[in-house]
PDB file of C-alpha atoms and ligand atoms in Angstrom:
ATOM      1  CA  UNK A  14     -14.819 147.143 179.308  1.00 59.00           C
ATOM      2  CA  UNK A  15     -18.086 148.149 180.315  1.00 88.00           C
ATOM      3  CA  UNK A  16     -20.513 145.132 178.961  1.00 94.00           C
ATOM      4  CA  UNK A  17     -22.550 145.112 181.862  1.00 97.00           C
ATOM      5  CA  UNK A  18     -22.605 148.496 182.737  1.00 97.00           C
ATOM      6  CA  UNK A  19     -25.708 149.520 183.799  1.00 97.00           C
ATOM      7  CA  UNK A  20     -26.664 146.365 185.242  1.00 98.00           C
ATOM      8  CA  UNK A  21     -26.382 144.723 188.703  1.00 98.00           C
ATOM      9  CA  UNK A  22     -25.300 140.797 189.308  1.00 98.00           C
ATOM     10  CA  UNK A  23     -25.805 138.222 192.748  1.00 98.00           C
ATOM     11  CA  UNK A  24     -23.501 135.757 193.348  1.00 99.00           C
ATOM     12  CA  UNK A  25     -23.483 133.598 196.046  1.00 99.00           C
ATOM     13  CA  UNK A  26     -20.242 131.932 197.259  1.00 98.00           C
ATOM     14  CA  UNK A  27     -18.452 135.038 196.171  1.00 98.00           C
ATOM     15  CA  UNK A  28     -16.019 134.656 198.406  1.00 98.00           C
ATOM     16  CA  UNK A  29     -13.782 132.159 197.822  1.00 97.00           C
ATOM     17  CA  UNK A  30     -12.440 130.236 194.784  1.00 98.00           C
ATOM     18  CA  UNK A  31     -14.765 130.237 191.524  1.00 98.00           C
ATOM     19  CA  UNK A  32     -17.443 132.255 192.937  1.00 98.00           C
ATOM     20  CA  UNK A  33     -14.623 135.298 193.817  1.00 98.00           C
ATOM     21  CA  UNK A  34     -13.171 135.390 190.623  1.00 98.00           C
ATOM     22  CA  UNK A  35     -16.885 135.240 188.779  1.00 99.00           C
ATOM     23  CA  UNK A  36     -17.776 138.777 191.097  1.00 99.00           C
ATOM     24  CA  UNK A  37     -14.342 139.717 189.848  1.00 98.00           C
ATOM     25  CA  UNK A  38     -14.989 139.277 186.212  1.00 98.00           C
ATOM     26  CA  UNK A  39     -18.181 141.177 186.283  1.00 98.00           C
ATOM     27  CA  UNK A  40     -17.407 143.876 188.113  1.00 98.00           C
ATOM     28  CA  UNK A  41     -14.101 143.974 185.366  1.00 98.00           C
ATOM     29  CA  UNK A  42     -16.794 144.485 182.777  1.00 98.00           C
ATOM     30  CA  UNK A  43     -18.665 147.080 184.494  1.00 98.00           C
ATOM     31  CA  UNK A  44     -21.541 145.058 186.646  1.00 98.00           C
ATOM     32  CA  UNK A  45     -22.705 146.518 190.305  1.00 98.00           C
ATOM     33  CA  UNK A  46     -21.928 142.826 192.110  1.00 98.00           C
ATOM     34  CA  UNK A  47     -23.529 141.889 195.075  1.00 98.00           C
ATOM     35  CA  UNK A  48     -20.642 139.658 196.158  1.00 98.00           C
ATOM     36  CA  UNK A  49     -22.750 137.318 199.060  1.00 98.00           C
ATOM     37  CA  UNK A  50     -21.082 134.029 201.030  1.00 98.00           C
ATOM     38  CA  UNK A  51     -21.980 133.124 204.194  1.00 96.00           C
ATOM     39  CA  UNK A  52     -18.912 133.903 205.717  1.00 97.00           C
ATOM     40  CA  UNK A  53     -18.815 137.677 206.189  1.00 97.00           C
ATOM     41  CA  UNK A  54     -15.498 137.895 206.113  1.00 98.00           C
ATOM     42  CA  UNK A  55     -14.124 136.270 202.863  1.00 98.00           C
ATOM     43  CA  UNK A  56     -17.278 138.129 201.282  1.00 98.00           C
ATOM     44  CA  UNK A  57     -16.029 141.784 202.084  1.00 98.00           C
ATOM     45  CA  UNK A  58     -12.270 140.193 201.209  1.00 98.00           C
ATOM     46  CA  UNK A  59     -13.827 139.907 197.732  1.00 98.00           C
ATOM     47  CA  UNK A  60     -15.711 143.394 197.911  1.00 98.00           C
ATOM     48  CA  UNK A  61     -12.277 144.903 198.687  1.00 98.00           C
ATOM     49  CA  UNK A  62     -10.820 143.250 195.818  1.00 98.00           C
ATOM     50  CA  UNK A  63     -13.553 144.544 193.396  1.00 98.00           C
ATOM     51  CA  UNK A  64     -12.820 147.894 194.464  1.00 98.00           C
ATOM     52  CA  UNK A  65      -9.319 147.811 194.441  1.00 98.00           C
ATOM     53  CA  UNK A  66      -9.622 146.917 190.687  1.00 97.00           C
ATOM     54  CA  UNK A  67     -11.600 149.066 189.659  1.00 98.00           C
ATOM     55  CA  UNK A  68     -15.226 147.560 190.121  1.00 98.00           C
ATOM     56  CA  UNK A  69     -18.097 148.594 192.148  1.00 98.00           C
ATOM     57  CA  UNK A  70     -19.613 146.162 194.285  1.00 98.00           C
ATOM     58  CA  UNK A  71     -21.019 145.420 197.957  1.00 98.00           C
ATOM     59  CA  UNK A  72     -20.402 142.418 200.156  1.00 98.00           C
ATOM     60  CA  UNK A  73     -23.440 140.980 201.762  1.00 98.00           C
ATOM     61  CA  UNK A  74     -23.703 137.945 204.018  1.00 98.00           C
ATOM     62  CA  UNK A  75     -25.958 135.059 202.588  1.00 98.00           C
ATOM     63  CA  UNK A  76     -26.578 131.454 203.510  1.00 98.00           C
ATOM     64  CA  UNK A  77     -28.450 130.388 200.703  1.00 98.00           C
ATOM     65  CA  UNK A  78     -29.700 127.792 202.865  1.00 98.00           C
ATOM     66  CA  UNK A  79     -32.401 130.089 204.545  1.00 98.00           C
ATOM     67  CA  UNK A  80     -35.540 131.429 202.570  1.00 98.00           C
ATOM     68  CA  UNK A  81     -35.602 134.098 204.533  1.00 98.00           C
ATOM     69  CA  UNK A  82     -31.673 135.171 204.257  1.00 98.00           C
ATOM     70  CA  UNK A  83     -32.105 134.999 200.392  1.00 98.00           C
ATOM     71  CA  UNK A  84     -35.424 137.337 200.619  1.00 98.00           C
ATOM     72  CA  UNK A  85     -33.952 139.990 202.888  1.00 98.00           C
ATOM     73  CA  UNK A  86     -30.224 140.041 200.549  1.00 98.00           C
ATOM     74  CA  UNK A  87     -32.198 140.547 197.540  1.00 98.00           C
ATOM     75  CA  UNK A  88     -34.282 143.218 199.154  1.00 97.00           C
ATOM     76  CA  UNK A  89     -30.754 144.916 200.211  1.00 97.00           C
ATOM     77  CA  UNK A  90     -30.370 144.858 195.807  1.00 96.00           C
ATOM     78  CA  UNK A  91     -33.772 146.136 194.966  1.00 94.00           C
ATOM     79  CA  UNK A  92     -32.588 149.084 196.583  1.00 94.00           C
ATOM     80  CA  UNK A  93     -29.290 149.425 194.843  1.00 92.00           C
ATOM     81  CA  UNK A  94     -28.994 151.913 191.303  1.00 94.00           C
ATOM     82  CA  UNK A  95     -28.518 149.272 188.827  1.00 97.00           C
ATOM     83  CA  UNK A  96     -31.055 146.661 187.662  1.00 95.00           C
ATOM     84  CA  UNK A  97     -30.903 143.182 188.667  1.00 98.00           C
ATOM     85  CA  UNK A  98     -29.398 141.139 185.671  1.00 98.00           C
ATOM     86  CA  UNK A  99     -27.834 138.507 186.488  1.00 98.00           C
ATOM     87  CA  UNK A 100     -28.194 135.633 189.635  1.00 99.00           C
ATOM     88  CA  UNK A 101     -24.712 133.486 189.927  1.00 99.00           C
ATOM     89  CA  UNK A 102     -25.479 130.336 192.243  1.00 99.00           C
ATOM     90  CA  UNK A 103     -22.145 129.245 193.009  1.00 98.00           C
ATOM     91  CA  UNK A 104     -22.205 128.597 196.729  1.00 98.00           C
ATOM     92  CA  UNK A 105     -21.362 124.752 196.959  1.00 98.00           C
ATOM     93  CA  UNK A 106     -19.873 122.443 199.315  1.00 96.00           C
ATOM     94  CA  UNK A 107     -19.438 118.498 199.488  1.00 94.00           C
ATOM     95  CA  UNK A 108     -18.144 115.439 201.639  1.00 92.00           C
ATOM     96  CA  UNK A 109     -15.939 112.283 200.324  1.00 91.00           C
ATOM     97  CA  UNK A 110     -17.993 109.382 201.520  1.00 93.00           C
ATOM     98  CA  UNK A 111     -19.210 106.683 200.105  1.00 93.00           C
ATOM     99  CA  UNK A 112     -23.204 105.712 200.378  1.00 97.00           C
ATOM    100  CA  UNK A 113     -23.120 103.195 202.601  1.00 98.00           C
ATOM    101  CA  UNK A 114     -21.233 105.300 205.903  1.00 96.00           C
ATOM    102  CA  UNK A 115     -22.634 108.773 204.521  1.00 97.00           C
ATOM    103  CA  UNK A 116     -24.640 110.216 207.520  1.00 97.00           C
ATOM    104  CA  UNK A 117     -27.919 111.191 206.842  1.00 98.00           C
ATOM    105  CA  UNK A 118     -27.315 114.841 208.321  1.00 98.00           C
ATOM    106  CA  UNK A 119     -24.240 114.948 205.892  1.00 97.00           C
ATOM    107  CA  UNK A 120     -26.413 114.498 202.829  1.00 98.00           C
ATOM    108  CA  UNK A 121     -29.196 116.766 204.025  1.00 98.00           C
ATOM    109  CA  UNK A 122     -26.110 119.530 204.434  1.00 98.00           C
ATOM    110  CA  UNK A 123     -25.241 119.115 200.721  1.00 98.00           C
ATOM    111  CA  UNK A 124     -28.592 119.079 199.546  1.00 98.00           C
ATOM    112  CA  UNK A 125     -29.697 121.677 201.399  1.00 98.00           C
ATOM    113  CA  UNK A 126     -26.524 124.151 200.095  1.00 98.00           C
ATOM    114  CA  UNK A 127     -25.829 122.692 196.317  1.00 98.00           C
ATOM    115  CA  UNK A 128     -29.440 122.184 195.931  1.00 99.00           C
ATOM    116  CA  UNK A 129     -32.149 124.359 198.192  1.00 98.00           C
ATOM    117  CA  UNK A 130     -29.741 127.103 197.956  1.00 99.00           C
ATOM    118  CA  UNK A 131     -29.708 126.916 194.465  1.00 99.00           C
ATOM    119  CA  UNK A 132     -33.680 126.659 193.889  1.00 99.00           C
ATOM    120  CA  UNK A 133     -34.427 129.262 196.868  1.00 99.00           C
ATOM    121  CA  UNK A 134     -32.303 131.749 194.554  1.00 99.00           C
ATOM    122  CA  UNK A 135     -33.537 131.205 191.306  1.00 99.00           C
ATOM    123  CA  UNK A 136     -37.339 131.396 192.835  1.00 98.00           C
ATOM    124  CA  UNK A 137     -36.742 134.603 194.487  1.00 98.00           C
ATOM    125  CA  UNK A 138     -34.221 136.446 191.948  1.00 98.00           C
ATOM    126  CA  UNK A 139     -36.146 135.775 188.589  1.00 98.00           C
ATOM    127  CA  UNK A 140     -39.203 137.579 189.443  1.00 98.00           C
ATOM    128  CA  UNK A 141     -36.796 140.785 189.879  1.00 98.00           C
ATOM    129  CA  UNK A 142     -34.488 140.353 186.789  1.00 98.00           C
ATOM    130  CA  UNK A 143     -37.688 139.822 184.842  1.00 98.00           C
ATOM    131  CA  UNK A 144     -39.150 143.127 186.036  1.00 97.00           C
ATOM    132  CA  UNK A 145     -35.748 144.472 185.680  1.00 96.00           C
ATOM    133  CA  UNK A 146     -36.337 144.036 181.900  1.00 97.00           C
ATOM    134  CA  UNK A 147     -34.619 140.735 181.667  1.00 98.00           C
ATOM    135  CA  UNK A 148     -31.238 138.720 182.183  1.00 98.00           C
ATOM    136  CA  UNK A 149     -29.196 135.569 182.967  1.00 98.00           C
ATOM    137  CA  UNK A 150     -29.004 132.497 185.658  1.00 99.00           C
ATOM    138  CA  UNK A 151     -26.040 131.026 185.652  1.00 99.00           C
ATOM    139  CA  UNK A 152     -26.022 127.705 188.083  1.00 99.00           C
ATOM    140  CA  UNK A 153     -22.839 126.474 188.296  1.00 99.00           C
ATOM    141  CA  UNK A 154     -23.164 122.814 188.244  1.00 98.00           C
ATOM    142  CA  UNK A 155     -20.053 120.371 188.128  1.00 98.00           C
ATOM    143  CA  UNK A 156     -18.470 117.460 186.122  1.00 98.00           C
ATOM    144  CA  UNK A 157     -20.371 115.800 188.888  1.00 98.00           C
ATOM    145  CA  UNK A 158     -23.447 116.735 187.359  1.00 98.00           C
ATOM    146  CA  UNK A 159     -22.689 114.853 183.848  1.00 98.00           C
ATOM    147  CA  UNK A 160     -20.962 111.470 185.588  1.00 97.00           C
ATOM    148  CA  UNK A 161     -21.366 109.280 188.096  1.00 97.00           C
ATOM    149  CA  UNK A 162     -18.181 109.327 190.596  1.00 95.00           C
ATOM    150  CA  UNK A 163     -17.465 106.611 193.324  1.00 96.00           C
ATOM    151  CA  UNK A 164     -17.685 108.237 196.713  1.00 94.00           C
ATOM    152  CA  UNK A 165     -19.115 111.700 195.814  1.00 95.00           C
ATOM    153  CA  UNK A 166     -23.052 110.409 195.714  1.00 97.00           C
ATOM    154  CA  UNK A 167     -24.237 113.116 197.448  1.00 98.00           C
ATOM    155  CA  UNK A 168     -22.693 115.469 195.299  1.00 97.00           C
ATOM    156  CA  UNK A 169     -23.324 114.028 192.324  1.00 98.00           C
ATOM    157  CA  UNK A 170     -26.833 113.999 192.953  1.00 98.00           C
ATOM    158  CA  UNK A 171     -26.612 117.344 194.407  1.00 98.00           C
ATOM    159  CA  UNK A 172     -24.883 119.046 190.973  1.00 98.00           C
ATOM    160  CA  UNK A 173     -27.338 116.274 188.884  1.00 98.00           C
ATOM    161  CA  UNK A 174     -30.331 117.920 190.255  1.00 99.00           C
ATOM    162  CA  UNK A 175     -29.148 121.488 189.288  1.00 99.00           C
ATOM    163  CA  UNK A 176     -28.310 120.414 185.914  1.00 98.00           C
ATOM    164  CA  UNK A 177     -31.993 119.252 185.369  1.00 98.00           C
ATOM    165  CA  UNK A 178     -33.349 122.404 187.370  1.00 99.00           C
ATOM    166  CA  UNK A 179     -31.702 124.647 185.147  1.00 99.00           C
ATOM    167  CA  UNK A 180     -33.217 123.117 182.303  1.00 99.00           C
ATOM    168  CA  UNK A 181     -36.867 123.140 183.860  1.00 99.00           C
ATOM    169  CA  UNK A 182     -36.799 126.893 185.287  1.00 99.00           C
ATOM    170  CA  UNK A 183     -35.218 127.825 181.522  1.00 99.00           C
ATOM    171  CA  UNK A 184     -38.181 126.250 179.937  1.00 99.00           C
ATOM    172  CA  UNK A 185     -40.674 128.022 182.623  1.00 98.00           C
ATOM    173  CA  UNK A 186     -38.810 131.072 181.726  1.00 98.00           C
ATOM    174  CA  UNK A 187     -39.535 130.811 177.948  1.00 98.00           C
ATOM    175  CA  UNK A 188     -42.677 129.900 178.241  1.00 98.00           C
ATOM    176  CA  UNK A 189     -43.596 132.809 180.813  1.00 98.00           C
ATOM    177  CA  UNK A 190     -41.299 135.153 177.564  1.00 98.00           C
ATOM    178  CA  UNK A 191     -39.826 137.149 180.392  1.00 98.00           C
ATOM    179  CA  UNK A 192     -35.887 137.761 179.015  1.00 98.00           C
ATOM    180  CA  UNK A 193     -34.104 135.509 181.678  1.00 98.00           C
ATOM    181  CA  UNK A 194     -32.376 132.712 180.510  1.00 99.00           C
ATOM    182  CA  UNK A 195     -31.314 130.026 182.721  1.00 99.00           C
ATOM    183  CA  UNK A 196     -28.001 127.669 181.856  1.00 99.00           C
ATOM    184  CA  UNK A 197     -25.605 125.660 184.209  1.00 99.00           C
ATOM    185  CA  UNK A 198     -21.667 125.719 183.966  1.00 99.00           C
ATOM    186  CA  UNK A 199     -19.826 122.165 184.560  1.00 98.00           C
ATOM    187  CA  UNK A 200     -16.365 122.787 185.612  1.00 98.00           C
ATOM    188  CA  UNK A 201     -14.144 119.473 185.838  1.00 98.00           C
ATOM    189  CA  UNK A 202     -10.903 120.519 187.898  1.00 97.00           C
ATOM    190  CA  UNK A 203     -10.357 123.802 189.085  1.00 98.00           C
ATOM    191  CA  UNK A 204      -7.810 124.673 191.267  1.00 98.00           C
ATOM    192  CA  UNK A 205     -10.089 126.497 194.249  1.00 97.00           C
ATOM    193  CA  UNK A 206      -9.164 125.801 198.161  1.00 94.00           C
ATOM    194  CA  UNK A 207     -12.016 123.431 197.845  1.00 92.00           C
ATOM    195  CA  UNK A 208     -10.183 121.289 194.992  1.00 94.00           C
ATOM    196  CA  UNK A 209      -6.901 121.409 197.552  1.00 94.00           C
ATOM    197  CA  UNK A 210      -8.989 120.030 200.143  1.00 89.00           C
ATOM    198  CA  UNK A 211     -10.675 117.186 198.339  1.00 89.00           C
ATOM    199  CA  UNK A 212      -6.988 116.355 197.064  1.00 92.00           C
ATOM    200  CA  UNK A 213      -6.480 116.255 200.935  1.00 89.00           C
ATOM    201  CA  UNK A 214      -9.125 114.167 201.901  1.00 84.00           C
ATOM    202  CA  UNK A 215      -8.507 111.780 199.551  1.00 83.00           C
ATOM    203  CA  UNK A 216      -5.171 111.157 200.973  1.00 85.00           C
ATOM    204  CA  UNK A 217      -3.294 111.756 197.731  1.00 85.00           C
ATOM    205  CA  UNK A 218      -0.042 111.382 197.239  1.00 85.00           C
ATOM    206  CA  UNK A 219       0.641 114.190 194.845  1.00 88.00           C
ATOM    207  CA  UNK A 220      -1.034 117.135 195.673  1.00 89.00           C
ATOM    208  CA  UNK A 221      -0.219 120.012 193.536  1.00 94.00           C
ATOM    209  CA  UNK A 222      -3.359 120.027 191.159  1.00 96.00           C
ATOM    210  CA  UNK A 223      -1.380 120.781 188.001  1.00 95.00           C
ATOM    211  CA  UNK A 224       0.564 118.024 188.919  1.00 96.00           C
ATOM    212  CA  UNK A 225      -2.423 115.634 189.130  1.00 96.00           C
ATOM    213  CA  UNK A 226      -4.423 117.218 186.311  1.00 97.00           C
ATOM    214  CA  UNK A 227      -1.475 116.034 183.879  1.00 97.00           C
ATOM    215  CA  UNK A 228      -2.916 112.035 184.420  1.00 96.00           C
ATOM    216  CA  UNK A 229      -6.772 113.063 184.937  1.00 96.00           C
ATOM    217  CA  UNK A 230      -7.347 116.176 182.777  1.00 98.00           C
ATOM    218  CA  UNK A 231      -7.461 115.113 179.125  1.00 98.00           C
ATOM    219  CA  UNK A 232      -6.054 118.719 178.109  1.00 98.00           C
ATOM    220  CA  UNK A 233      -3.049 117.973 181.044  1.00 98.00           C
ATOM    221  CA  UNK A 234      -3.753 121.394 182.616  1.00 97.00           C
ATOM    222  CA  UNK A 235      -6.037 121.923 185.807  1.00 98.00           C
ATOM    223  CA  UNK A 236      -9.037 125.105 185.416  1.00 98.00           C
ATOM    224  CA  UNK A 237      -8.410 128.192 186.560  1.00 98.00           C
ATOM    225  CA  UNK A 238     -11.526 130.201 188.587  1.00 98.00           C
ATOM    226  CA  UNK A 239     -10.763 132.681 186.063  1.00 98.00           C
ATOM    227  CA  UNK A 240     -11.569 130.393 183.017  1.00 98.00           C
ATOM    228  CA  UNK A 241     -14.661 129.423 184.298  1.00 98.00           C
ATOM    229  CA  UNK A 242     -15.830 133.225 185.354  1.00 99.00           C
ATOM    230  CA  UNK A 243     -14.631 134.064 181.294  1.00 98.00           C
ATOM    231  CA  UNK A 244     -17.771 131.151 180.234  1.00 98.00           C
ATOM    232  CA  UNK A 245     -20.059 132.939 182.999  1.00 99.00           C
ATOM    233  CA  UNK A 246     -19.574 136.161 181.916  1.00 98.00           C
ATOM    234  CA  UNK A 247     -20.672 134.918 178.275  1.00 98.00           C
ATOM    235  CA  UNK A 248     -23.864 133.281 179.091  1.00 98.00           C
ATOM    236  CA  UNK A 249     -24.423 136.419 181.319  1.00 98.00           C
ATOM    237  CA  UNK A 250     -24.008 138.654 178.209  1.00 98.00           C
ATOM    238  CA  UNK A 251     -26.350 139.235 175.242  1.00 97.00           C
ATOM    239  CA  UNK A 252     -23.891 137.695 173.142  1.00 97.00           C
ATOM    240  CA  UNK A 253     -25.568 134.472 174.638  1.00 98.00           C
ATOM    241  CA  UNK A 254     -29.420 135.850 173.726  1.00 97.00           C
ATOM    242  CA  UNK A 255     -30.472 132.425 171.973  1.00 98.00           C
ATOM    243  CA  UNK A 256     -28.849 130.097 174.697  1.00 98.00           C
ATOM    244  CA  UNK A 257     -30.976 128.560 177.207  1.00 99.00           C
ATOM    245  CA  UNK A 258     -31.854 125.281 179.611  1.00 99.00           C
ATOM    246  CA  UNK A 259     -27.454 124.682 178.401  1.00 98.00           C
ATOM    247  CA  UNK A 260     -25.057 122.868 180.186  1.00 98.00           C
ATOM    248  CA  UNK A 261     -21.431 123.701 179.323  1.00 98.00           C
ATOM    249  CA  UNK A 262     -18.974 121.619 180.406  1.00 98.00           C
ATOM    250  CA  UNK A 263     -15.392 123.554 181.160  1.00 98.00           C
ATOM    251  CA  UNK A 264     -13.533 120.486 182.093  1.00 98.00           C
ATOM    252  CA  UNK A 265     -10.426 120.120 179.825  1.00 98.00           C
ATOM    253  CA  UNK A 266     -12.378 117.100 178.150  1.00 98.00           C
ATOM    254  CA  UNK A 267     -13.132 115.180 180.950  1.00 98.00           C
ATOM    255  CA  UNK A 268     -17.224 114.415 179.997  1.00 97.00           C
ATOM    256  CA  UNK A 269     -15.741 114.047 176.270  1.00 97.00           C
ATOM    257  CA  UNK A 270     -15.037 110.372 176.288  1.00 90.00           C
TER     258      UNK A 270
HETATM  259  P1  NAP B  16     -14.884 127.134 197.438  1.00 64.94           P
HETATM  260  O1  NAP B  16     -13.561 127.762 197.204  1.00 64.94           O
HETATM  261  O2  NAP B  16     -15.098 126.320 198.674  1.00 64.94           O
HETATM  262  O3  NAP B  16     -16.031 128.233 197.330  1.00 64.94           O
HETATM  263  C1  NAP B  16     -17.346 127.910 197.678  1.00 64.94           C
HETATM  264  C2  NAP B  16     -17.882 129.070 198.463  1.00 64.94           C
HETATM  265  O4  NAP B  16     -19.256 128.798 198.832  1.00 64.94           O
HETATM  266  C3  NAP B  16     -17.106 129.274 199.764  1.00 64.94           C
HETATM  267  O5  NAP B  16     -16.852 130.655 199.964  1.00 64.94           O
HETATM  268  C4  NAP B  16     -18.061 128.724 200.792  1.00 64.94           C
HETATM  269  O6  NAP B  16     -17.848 129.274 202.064  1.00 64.94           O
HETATM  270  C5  NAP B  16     -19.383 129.130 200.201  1.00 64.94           C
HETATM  271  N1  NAP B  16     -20.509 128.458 200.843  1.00 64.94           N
HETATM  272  C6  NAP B  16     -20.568 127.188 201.320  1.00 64.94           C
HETATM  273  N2  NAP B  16     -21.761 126.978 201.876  1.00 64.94           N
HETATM  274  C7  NAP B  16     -22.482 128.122 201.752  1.00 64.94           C
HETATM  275  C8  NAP B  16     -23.790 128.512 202.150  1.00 64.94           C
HETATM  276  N3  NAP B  16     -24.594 127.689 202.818  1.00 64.94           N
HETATM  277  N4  NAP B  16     -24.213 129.761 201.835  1.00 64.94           N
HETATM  278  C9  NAP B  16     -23.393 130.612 201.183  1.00 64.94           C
HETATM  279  N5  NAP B  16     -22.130 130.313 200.820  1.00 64.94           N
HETATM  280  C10 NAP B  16     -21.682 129.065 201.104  1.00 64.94           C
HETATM  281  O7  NAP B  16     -15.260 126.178 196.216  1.00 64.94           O
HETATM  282  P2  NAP B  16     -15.034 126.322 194.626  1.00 64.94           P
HETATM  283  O8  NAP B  16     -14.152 125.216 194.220  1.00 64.94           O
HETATM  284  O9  NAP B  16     -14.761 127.718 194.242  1.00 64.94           O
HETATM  285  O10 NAP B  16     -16.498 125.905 194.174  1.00 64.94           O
HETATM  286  C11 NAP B  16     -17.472 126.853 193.752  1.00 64.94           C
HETATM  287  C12 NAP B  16     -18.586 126.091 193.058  1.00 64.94           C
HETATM  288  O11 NAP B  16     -18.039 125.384 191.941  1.00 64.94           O
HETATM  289  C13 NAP B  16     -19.266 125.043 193.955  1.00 64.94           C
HETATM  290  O12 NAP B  16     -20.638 125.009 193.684  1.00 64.94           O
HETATM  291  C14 NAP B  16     -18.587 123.751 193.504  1.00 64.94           C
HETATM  292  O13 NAP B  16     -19.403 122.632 193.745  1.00 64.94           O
HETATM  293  C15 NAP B  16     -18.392 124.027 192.023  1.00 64.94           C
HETATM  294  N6  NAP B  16     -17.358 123.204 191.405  1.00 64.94           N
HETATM  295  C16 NAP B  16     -16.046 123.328 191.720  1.00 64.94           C
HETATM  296  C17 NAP B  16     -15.099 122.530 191.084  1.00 64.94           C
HETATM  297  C18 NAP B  16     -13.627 122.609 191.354  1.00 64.94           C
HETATM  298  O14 NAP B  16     -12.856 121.849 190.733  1.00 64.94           O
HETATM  299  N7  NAP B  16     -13.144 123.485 192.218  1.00 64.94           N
HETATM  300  C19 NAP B  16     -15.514 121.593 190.121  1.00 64.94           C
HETATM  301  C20 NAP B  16     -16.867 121.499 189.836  1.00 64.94           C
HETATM  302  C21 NAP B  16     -17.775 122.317 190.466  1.00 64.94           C
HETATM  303  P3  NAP B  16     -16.777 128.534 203.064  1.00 64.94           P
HETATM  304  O15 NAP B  16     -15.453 128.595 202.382  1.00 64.94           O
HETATM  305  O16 NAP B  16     -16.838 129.355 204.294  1.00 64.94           O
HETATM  306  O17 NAP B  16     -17.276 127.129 203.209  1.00 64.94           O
END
């Protein structure tokens, strides 16, 4: 399949969980992926894999935290063959705590990855898919994002704030007519390392997520990082051409009732 041949795409978090198998399913349908985490290692893990199937990609070490990180990364990508297409914020991270004992410094963190990181990409990655001749932001956002959850307040407002930034850079988009449309993706309960570890911290019982997702999941089946990456890949594509400022839930029903 070569959908996106021709065309480069940035994802950050590539190297773990959804954000791997998102750099996967690109370079599957033909995209150049700049596959960027801030640990080195897991992001040339994913680079490997991309080449070992087939793909064509680069690993590139990114802490979307830092302006500076984000400016020099996408300067690596100017410089690569195909154009820049497509920007994939996945990087994300998160603490169980409720409001009143949350640190300060622990909410800064979250804000500064799920939230910064995700409005330091789109300001410095638009400008060069719109030169590029257009494209797609995908911001993957959370269940999080929809709901209010007990204990995740950080995170909800985190993934809440890059639901509604999605919506306001899509509209900016539009109005400026330059071809990049911006959506979010709201996964509910995918099994990732970071799902296993919130099971964790939470003390569960149970802790095999299929096992749990038969009581919490309306569908009775946890995500896979592949499922999501299939959406991604859609709102990446020009199949998607009339869908902006969207939020898509992929969470087995969860936001449905
Ligand atoms: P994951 O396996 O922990 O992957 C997240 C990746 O982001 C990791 O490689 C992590 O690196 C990286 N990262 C963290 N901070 C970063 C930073 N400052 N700069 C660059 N990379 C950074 O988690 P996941 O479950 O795949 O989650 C991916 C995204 O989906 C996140 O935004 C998450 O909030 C969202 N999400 C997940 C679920 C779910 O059920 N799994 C549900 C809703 C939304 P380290 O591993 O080194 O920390």
């Amino acid at each position: 399949m070569s959908e996106f041949a021709g065309r480069a795409a940035f994802v950050t978090g590539a190297g773990s969980g959804i954000g791997r198998a998102i750099s996967l399913a690109l370079a599957a349908r033909g995209a150049f992926v700049w596959a960027t985490d801030f640990d080195e290692a897991s992001a040339n893990g994913t680079a490997e894999l991309i080449e070992q199937t087939g793909g064509h990609g680069t690993a590139v070490r990114l802490d979307v935290r830092h302006e500076a990180e984000w400016q020099t990364a996408l300067a690596l990508a100017d410089s690569g063959d195909d154009a820049l297409a497509v920007l994939v914020n996945c990087a994300g991270t998160f603490a169980i705590t409720d409001t009143f004992s949350m640190p300060l410094d622990d909410f800064r963190r979250i804000m500064a990855v799920n939230v910064e990181g995700t409005f330091l990409g789109m300001k410095h990655a638009i400008p060069r898919i719109a030169k590029s001749g257009g494209g797609a932001v995908i911001n993957i956002s959370s269940l999080a994002g929809l709901k209010g959850m007990a204990g995740w307040t950080a995170y909800c407002g985190s993934k809440g704030a890059t639901r509604m930034m999605t919506k306001a850079v899509a509209l900016e988009c539009a109005g400026l007519r330059n071809n990049v449309r911006v959506n979010s993706v709201h996964p509910g309960f995918v099994d990732t390392p970071a799902l296993r570890k919130s099971i964790h911290d939470r003390g569960s019982q149970v802790v095999d997520p299929d096992e749990i997702a038969k009581t919490s999941v309306p569908i009775g089946v946890a995500c896979s990082p592949a499922e999501v990456a299939d959406t991604v890949c859609f709102l990446a594509s020009d199949a998607a051409r009339h869908i902006t400022g969207a939020e898509i839930p992929i969470d087995g029903g969860m936001t449905a009732g």
